[in-house]
Tab-separated table of C-alpha atoms in Angstrom:
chain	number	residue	atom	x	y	z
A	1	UNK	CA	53.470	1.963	2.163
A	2	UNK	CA	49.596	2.729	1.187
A	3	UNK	CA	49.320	-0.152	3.973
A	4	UNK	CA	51.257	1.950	6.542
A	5	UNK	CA	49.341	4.353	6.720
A	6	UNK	CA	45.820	3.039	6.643
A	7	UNK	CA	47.349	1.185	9.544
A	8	UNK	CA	48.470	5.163	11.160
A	9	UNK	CA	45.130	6.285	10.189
A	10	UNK	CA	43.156	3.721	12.274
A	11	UNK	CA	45.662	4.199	14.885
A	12	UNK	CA	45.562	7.694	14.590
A	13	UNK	CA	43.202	8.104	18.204
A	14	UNK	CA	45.686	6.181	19.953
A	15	UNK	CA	48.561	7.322	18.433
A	16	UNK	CA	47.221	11.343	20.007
A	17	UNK	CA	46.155	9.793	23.270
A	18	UNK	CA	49.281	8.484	23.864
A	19	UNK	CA	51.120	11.839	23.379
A	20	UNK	CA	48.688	13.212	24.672
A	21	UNK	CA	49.139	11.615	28.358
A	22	UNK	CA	52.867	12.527	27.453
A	23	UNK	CA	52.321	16.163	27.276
A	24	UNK	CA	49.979	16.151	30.878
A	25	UNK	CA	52.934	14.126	32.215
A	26	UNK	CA	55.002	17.015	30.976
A	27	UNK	CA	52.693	19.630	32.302
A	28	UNK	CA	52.766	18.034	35.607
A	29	UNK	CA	56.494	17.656	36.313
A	30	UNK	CA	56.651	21.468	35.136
A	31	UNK	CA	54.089	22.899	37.172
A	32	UNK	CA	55.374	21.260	40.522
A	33	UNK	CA	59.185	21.784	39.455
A	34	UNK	CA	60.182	18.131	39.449
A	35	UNK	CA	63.486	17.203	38.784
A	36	UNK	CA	62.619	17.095	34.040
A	37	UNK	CA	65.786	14.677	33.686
A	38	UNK	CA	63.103	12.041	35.007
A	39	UNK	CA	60.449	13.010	33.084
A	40	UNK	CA	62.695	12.870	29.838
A	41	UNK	CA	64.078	9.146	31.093
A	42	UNK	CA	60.613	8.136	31.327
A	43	UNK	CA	59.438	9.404	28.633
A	44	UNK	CA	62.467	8.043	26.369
A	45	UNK	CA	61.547	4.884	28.121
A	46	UNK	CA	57.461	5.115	27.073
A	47	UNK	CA	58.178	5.823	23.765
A	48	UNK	CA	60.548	3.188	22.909
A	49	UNK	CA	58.037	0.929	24.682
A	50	UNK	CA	55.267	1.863	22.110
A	51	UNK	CA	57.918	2.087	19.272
A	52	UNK	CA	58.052	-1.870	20.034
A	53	UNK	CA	54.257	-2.651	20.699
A	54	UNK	CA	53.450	0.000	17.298
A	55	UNK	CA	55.618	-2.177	15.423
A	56	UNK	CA	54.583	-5.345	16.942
A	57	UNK	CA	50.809	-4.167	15.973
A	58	UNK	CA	51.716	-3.086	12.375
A	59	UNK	CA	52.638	-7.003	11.812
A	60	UNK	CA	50.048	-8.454	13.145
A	61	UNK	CA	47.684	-5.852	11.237
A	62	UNK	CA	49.535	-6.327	8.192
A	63	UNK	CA	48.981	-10.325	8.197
A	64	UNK	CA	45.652	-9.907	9.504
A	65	UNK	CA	45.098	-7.887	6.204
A	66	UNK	CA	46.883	-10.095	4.474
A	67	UNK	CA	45.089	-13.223	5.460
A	68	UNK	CA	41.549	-11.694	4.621
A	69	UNK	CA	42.450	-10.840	1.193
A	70	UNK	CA	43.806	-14.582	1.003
A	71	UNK	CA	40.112	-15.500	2.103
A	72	UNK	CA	38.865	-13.991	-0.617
A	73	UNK	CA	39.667	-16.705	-2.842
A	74	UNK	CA	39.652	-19.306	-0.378
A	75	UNK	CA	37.194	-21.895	-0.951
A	76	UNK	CA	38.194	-23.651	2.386
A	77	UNK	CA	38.069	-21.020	4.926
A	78	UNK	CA	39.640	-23.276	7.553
A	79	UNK	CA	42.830	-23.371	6.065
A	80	UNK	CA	43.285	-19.077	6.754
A	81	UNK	CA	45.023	-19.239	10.022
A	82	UNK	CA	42.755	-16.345	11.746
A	83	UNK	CA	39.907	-18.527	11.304
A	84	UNK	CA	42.222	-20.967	13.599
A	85	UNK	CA	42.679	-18.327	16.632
A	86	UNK	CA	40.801	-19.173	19.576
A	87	UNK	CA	40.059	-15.162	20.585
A	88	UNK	CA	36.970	-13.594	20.536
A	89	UNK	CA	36.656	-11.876	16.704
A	90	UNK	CA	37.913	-15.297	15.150
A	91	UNK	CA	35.552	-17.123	16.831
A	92	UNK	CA	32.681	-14.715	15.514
A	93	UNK	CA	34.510	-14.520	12.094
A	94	UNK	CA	34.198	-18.319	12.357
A	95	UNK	CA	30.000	-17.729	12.958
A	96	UNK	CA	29.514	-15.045	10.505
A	97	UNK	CA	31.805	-17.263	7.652
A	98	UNK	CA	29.456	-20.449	8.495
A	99	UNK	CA	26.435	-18.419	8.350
A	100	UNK	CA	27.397	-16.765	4.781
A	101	UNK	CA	28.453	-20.434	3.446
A	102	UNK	CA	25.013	-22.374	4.263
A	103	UNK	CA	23.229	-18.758	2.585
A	104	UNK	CA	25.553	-19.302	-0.408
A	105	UNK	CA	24.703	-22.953	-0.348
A	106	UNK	CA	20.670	-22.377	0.026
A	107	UNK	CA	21.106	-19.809	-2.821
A	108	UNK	CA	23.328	-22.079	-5.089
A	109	UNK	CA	20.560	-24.543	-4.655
A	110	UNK	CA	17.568	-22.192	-5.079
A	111	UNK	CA	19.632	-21.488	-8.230
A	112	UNK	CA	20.265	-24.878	-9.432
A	113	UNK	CA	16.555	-26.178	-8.777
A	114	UNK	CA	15.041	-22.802	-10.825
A	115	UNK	CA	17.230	-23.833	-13.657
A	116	UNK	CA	16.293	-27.438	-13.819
A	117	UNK	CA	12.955	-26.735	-13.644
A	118	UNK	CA	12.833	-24.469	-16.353
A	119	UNK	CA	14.476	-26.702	-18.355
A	120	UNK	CA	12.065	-28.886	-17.777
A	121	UNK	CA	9.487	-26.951	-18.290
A	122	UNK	CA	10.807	-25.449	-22.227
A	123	UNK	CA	11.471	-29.156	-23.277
A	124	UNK	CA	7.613	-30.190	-21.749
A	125	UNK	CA	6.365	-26.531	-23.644
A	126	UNK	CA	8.754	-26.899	-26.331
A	127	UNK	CA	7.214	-30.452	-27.555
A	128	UNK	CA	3.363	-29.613	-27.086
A	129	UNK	CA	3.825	-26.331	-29.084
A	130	UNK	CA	5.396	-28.304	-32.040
A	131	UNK	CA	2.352	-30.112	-32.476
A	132	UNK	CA	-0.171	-27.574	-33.584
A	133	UNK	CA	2.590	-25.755	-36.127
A	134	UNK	CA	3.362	-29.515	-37.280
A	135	UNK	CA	-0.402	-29.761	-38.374
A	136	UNK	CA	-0.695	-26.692	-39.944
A	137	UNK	CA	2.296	-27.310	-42.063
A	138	UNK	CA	0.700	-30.601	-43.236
A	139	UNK	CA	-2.619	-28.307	-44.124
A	140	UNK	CA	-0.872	-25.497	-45.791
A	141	UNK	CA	1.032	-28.953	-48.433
A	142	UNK	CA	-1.788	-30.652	-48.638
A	143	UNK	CA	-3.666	-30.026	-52.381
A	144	UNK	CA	-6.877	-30.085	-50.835
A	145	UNK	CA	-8.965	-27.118	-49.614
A	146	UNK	CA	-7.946	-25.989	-46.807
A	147	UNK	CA	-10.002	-25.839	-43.680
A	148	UNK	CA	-10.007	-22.096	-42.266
A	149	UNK	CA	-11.731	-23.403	-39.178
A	150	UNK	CA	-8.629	-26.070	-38.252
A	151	UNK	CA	-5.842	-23.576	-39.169
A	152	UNK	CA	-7.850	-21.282	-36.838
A	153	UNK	CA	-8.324	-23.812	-34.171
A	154	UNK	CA	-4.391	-24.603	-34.194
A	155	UNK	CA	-3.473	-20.830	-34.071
A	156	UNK	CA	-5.669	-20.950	-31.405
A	157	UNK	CA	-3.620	-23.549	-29.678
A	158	UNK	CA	0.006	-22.099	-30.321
A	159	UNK	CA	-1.633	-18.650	-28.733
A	160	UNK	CA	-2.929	-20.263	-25.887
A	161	UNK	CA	0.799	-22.144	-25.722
A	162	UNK	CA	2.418	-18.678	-25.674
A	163	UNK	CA	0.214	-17.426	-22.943
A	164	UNK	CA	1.533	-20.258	-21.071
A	165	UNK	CA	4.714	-19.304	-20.967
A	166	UNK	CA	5.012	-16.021	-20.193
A	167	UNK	CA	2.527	-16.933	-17.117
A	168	UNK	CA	5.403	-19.349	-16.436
A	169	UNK	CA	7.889	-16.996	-16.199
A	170	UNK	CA	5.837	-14.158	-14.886
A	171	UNK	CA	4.697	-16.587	-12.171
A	172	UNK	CA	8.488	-17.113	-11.387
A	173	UNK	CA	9.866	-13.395	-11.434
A	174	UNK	CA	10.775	-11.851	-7.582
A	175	UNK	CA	7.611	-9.309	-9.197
A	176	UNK	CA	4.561	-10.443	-10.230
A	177	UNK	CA	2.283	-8.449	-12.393
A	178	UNK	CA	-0.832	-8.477	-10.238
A	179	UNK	CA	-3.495	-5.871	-10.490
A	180	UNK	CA	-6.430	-6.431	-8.378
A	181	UNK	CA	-9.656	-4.502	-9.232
A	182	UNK	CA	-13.522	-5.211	-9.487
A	183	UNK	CA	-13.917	-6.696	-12.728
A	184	UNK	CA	-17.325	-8.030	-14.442
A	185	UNK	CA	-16.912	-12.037	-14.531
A	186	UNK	CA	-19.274	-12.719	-17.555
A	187	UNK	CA	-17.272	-9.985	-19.686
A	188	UNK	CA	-14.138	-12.073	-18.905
A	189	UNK	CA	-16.013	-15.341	-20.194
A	190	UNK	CA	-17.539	-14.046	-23.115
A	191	UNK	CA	-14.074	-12.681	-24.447
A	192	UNK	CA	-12.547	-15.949	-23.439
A	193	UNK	CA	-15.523	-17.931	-25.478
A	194	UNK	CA	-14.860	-15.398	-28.572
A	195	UNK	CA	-11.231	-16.116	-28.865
A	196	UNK	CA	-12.016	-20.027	-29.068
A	197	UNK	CA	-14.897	-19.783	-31.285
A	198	UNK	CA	-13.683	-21.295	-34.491
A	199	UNK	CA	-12.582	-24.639	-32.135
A	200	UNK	CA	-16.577	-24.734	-31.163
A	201	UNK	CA	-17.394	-24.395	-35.141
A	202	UNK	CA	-14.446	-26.841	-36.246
A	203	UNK	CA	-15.413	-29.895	-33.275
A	204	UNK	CA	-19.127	-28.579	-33.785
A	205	UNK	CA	-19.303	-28.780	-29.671
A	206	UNK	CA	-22.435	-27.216	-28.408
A	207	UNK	CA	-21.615	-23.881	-25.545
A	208	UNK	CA	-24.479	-23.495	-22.386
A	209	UNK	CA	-23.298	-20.426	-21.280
A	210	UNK	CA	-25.323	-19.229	-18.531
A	211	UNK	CA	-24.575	-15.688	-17.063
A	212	UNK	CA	-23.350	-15.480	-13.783
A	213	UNK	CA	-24.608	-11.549	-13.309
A	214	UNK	CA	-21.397	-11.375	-10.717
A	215	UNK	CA	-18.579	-8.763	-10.305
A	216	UNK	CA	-15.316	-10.085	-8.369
A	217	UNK	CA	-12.466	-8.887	-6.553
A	218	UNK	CA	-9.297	-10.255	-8.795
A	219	UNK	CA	-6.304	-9.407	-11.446
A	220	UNK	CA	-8.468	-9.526	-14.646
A	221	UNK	CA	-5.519	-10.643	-16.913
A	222	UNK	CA	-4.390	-13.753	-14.724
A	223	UNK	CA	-8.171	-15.010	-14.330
A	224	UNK	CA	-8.832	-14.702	-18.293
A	225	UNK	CA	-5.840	-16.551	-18.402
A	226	UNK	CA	-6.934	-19.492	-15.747
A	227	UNK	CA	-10.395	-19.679	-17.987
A	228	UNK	CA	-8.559	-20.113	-21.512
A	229	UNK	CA	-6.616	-22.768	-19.878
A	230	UNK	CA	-10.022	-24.239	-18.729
A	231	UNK	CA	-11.433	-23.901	-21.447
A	232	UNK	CA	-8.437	-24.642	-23.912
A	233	UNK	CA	-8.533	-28.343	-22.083
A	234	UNK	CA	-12.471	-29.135	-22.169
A	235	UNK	CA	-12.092	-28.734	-26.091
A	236	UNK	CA	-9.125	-30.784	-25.971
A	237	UNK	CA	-10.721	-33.566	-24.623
A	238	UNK	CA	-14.572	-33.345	-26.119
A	239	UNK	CA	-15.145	-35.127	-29.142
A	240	UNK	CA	-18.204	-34.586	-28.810
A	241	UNK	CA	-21.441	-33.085	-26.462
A	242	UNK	CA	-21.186	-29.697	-24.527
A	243	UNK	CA	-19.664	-27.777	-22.752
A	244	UNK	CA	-21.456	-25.738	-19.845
A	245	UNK	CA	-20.116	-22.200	-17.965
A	246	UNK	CA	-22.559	-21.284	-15.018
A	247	UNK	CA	-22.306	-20.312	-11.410
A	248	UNK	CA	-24.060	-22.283	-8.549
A	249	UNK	CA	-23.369	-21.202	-4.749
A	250	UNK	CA	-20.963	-18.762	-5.363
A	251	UNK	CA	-18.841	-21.663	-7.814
A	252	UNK	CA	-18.078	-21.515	-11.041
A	253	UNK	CA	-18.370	-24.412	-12.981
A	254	UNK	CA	-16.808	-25.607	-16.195
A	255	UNK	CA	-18.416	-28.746	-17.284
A	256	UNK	CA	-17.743	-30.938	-20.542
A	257	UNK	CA	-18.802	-34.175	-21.893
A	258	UNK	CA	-15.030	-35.103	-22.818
A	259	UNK	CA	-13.141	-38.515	-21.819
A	260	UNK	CA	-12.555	-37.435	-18.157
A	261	UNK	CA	-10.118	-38.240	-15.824
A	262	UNK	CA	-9.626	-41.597	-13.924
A	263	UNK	CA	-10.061	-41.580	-10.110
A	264	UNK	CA	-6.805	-42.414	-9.476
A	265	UNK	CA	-5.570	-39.249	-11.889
A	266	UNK	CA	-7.107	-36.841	-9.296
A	267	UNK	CA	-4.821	-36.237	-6.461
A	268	UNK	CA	-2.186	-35.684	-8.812
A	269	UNK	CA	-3.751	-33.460	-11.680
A	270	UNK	CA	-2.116	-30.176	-10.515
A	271	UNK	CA	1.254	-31.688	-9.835
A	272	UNK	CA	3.864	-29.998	-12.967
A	273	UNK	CA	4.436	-32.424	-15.804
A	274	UNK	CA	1.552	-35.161	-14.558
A	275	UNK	CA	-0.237	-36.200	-17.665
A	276	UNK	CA	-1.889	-39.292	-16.283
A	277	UNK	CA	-3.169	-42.010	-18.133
A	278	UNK	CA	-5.319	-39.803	-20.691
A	279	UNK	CA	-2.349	-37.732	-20.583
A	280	UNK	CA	-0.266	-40.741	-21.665
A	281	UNK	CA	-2.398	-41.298	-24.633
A	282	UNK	CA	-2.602	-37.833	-25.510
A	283	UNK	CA	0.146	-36.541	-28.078
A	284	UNK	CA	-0.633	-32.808	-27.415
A	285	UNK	CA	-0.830	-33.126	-23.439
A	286	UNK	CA	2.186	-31.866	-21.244
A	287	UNK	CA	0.414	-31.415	-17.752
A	288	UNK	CA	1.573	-27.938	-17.108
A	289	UNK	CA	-1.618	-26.380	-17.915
A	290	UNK	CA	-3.330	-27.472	-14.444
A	291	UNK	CA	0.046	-26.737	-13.008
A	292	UNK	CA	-0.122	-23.213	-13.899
A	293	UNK	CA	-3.874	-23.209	-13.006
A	294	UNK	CA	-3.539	-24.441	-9.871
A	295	UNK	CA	-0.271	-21.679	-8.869
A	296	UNK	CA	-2.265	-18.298	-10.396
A	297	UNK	CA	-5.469	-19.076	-8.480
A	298	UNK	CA	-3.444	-19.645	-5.370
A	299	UNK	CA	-1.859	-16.223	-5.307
A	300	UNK	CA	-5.300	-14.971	-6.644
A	301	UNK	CA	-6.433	-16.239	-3.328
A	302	UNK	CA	-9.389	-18.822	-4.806
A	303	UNK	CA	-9.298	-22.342	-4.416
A	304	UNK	CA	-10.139	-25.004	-7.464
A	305	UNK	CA	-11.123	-28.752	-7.460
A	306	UNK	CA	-11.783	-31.228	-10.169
A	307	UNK	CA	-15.196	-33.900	-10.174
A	308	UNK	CA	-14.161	-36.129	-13.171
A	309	UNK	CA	-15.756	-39.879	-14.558
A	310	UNK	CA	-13.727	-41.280	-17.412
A	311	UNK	CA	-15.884	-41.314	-20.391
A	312	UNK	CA	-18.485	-38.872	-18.603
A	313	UNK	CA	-16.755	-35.991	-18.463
A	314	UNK	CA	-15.526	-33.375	-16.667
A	315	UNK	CA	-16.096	-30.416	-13.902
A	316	UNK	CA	-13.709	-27.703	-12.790
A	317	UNK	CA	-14.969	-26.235	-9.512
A	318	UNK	CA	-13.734	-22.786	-8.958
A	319	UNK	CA	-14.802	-21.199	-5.532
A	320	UNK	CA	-15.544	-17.526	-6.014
A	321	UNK	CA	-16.807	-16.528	-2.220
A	322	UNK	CA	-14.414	-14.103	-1.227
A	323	UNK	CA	-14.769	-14.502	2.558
A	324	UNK	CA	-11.551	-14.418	4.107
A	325	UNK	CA	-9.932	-13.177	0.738
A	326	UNK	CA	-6.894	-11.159	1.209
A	327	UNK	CA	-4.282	-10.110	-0.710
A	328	UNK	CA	-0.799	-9.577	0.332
């Protein structure tokens, strides 16, 4: 019933312009005194005409209905017969169905790729971050004194791990957090150096620190977080030596004595999950910290490269000129 009358009420303008044309036809025959017994006859005969086409209409409207509620649930939208008419709106059904399908596929493997990668990602995270609370668990048994500076230094580590993370997912959100202002680049590297002090003390690495007197267009948060990563790495891999922060031709440079990278490491240092061969031999790395680099600079609109020499050390170039720097 509730379908017979949706059907009336989307009939409803035909349904009045049909009697309508009756009553003019009535109007007519009245006004010019013709014979009404022929008006009535064909008027009998018009509406028993449309009695048969109404009813023929309310069929094909009902299994028109009913088919698109079977489609519904169809997961082979070739087998709904009005997909298989060769008129006009089942052929663009047929476009706009096809269209909506490779969408739903795209999305389903958007979807599907997001997950795997972040599954990646949490096992890659989940294994480096078990390595600093490992080590302080072995401090806090052992009966010896316990060295403040090394418990600070791995703290340091699991914090810089966190940070990680969340840029991960931040990075990966439809809305990133990005706040762009003039900010004061040696107060972001002096706060950065602070928080990894006791790591200087503990591997008794010498700083050069070298003031860049420069102000720059960025999100302050993100590029403290590109330096600790910077930064976090040099002291991973120095032993020994220095570490230098300074600016030359609008670049700044992070430069360490550590074990470098091999030549052939290069190309493929900001790839996700490339460790390389130091990498390899590395317990603690997980190559996602160039990764993530490499992705917040991008959006930040700055571009970094790498000069390494195994057993010489290491540069990270980052290009502050800001020509051509726009943000979205």
């Amino acid at each position: 019933m509730k379908l017979f009358i949706n059907y009336i009420k989307d009939k409803i303008k035909s349904i009045i312009l049909a009697l309508s044309m009756i009553f003019i036809f009535f109007l007519v025959y009245k006004l010019y005194d013709i014979n009404m017994e022929a008006f009535l006859y064909a008027s009998i005969l018009s509406i028993f005409t449309g009695l048969i086409i109404f009813i023929i209409s309310f069929l094909k409207y009902k299994n028109y209905i009913e088919e698109l509620n079977l489609l519904k649930n169809m997961e082979n939208n070739d087998e709904i017969n009005i997909l298989n008419k060769n008129d006009m709106i089942s052929r663009e059904y047929k476009k706009i169905l096809k269209s909506l399908n490779e969408k739903i596929y795209k999305m389903e493997l958007k979807y599907k790729s997001q997950i795997k990668n972040q599954e990646e990602f949490f096992i890659m995270w989940t294994h480096q971050v078990k390595l600093p609370i490992t080590a302080i668990r072995i401090l806090l048994d052992s009966e010896e004194n316990i060295d403040k500076s090394l418990i600070k230094s791995q703290l340091n580590r699991i914090d810089q791990y966190t940070k990680m993370v969340l840029a991960y997912i931040r990075l990966n959100s439809e809305n990133s957090d990005f706040v762009i202002e003039n900010v004061n680049l040696d107060n972001i590297i002096k706060n950065v150096i602070k928080n990894f002090k006791s790591e200087f003390i503990y591997k008794n690495i010498k700083l050069n620190f070298k003031s860049t007197n420069q102000n720059i267009i960025t999100d302050k948060k993100w590029f403290t977080f590109v330096i600790e990563q910077i930064l976090s790495n040099s002291l991973k891999y120095t032993d020994d030596g220095s570490i230098d922060i300074f600016m030359e031709n609008g670049i700044l440079k992070i430069k360490d004595s550590g074990i470098g990278i091999s030549k052939s490491d290069l190309p493929r240092i900001f790839e996700k999950g490339y460790t390389g061969y130091n990498g390899r031999n590395s317990a603690d790395s997980s190559g996602l910290g160039l990764y993530l680099i490499s992705n917040v600079l991008k959006k930040l609109h700055f571009n970094i490269d790498i000069d390494s020499e195994v057993n010489i050390g290491t540069v990270v170039n980052i290009d502050l000129n800001q020509k051509n720097h726009i943000f979205e």
